XYZ file of C-alpha atoms in Angstrom:
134
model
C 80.036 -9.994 -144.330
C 77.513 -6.849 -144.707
C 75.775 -8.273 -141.733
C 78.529 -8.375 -139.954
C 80.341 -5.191 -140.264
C 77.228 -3.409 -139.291
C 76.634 -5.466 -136.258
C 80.161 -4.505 -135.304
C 79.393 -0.801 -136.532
C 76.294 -0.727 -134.137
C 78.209 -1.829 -131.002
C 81.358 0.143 -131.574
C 80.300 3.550 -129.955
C 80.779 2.905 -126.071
C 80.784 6.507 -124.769
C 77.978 7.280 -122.787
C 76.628 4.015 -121.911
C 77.624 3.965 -118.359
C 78.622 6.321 -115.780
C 80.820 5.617 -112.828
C 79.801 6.066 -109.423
C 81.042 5.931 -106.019
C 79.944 2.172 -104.686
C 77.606 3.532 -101.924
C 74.163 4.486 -101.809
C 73.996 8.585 -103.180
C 71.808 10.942 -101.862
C 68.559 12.176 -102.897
C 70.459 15.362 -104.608
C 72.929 13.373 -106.301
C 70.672 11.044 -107.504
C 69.085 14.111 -109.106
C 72.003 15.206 -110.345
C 73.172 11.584 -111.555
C 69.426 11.992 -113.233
C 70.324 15.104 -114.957
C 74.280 13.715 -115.918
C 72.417 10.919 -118.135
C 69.613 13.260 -119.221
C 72.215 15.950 -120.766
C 74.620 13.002 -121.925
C 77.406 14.491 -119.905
C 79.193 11.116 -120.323
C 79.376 11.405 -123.662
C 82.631 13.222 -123.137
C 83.326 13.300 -119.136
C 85.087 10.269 -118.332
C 84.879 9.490 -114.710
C 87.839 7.546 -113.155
C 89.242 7.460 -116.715
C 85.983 5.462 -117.921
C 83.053 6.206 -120.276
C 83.574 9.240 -121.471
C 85.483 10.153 -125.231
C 87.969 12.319 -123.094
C 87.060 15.351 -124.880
C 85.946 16.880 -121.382
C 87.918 16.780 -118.002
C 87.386 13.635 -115.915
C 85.247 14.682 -113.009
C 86.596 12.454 -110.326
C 87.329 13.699 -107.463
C 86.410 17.170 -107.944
C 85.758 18.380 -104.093
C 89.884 17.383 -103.486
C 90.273 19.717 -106.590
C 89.214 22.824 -105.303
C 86.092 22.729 -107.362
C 83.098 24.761 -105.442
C 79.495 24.138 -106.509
C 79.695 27.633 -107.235
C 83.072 26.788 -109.830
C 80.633 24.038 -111.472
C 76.960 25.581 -111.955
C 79.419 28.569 -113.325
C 81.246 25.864 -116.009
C 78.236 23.993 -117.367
C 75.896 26.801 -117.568
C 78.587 29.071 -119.585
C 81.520 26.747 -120.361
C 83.377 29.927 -122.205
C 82.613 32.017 -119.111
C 85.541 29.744 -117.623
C 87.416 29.637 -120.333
C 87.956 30.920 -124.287
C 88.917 28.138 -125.431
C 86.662 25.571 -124.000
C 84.626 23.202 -126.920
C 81.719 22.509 -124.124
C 77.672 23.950 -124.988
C 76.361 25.991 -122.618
C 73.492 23.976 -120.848
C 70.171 26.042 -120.025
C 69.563 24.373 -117.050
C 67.285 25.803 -113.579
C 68.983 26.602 -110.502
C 67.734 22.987 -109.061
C 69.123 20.593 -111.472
C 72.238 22.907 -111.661
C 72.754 22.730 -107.949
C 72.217 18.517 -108.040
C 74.128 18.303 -110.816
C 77.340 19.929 -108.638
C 76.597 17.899 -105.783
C 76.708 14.528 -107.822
C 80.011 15.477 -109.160
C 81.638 16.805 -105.876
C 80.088 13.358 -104.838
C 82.457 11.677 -107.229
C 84.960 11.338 -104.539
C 87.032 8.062 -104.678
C 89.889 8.938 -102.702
C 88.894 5.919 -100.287
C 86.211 4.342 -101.845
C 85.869 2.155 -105.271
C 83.606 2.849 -108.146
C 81.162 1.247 -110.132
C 79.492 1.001 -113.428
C 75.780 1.876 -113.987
C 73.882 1.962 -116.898
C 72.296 5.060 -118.693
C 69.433 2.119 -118.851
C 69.553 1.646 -115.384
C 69.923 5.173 -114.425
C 66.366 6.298 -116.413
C 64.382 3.431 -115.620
C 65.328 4.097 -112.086
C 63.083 7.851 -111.839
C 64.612 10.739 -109.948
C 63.032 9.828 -106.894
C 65.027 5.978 -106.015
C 68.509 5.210 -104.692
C 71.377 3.792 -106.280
C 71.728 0.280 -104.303
């Protein structure tokens, strides 16, 4: 029974595993910015399109048809509090480069007309910063 409970224990924390992504091939600064998503385990508490994340954060989907500027976004993950009070994010010490393809992956996170798919944190760091998503 021991065994089991902690084989259930070890399995029951899903957030962060995957990420959801548009189902077409990204570009190369999304793809650094889909690197830099995993790296600072933004899914932890993003969801997109409802899925992966612990809903602590806003879902990022479709942020572009939001109003959200890259501007708006470097702004809210380098200084969360900068945006607002009250918000529960860290601030993330991140250079201007991964800042700027981290907004362009999730202004990429458009599904207005297109579907989504899962892809492992796995996949996602065995891939490199330098490969496509298909």
């Amino acid at each position: 029974m021991v065994y089991l409970t902690l084989t259930g224990i070890g399995d029951a924390r899903p957030y962060g595993r995957f990420v959801m992504v548009p189902d077409r091939p990204l570009g190369k600064t999304e793809e650094m910015g889909l690197q830099a998503y995993v790296r600072q385990d933004c899914a932890y508490c993003h969801p997109i399109l409802g899925k992966g994340g612990r809903r602590v954060g806003p879902d990022l989907s479709n942020m572009k048809a939001k109003g959200r500027t890259p501007a708006d976004l470097k702004a809210a993950i380098k200084d969360p509090q900068s945006r607002s009070r009250w918000s529960i994010m860290p601030k993330y010490d991140l250079g201007e480069e991964a800042l700027s393809a981290l907004a362009d992956f999730i202004r990429g996170l458009d599904f207005s007309d297109i579907r989504g798919r899962p892809v492992s944190r796995e996949e996602v760091l065995g891939r490199g910063s330098d490969s496509n998503t298909r």
